Amino acid sequence: MAESVIPPVPPVTVPVVGGGTFPVRRIFCVGRNYAAHAREMGHDPDREAPFFFTKPADALITGGADMPYPTMTSDLHHEMEQVVAIGKGGSHIAESEAMSHVWGYGCGLDMTRRDMQAEAKKLGRPWDMAKGFDKSAPISDLVPAFDIDPGKGHIELKVNGKIRQTSDLNMLIWSVPEVISYLSKLVELQPGDLIFTGTPEGVAACVKGDVLEGSLDGVGIVKTTII
Ligand code: MN
């Protein structure tokens, strides 16, 4: 076998509650998936099919590690989200089969350079540098699916102990099975893929020193400090 010409990149992994690690392949994020958040961003939630963007796997921050305030922005926003971990790949997955492709769940923060995203929207440019920058995805440890219902559960984000975002997964416009089915028509899902299912209303700016602590009932806690 030909030898690697530079040292191979170690796999990105997320700790699993109770032991072990989940190797991450790709991160997909749903754009607008709560009506109240779509409205706060100036959109009509009733007329839009789900849409997706991605972050690189190594954008993840695990274990409550600090998040450096990113370069090239002065408007870093938090987006608290449910995360679905795919254990079995597939394409054109039927909604009725979608749950059998889920390994487990977590919760995470889709951190966003909002000023850069606004400019990208205005100019019709990609969102990659607004969304997929280094350390843009703090995430909780993951829990195996067992009997978790991904369609309900309180989701909340506190910043410095004060509630900034609060909602329930029953407010999702596109359910987890619908998201998996739709996404699997666009790409062949693979074991190790993560899906951030969108944020509820209440997104806002963070500054250095802020302590972000998000929780999803029955799933876990994501924590990071902006430094
Ligand atoms: Mn988001």
PDB file of N, CA and C and ligand atoms in Angstrom, residues 30 53 79 81 110 131 199, ligand 1:
ATOM      1  N   VAL A  30     -29.884  21.824   9.417  1.00  0.00           N
ATOM      2  CA  VAL A  30     -31.123  22.288   8.790  1.00  0.00           C
ATOM      3  C   VAL A  30     -31.214  23.794   8.977  1.00  0.00           C
ATOM      4  N   PHE A  53     -27.103  23.114   5.156  1.00  0.00           N
ATOM      5  CA  PHE A  53     -25.711  23.526   4.946  1.00  0.00           C
ATOM      6  C   PHE A  53     -24.856  22.586   5.772  1.00  0.00           C
ATOM      7  N   GLU A  79     -26.967  29.384  18.268  1.00  0.00           N
ATOM      8  CA  GLU A  79     -28.178  28.681  17.840  1.00  0.00           C
ATOM      9  C   GLU A  79     -28.180  27.324  18.535  1.00  0.00           C
ATOM     10  N   GLU A  81     -29.450  23.649  19.366  1.00  0.00           N
ATOM     11  CA  GLU A  81     -30.116  22.684  18.489  1.00  0.00           C
ATOM     12  C   GLU A  81     -30.046  21.235  18.997  1.00  0.00           C
ATOM     13  N   ASP A 110     -25.012  25.649  16.951  1.00  0.00           N
ATOM     14  CA  ASP A 110     -24.627  26.031  15.587  1.00  0.00           C
ATOM     15  C   ASP A 110     -24.191  27.491  15.654  1.00  0.00           C
ATOM     16  N   LYS A 131     -20.811  29.819   8.733  1.00  0.00           N
ATOM     17  CA  LYS A 131     -21.323  28.690   9.514  1.00  0.00           C
ATOM     18  C   LYS A 131     -20.266  27.631   9.821  1.00  0.00           C
ATOM     19  N   THR A 199     -32.636  25.659  14.931  1.00  0.00           N
ATOM     20  CA  THR A 199     -32.719  26.352  16.221  1.00  0.00           C
ATOM     21  C   THR A 199     -34.064  27.010  16.421  1.00  0.00           C
TER      22      THR A 199
HETATM   23 MN    MN B   1     -28.796  26.521  12.924  1.00  0.00          MN
END
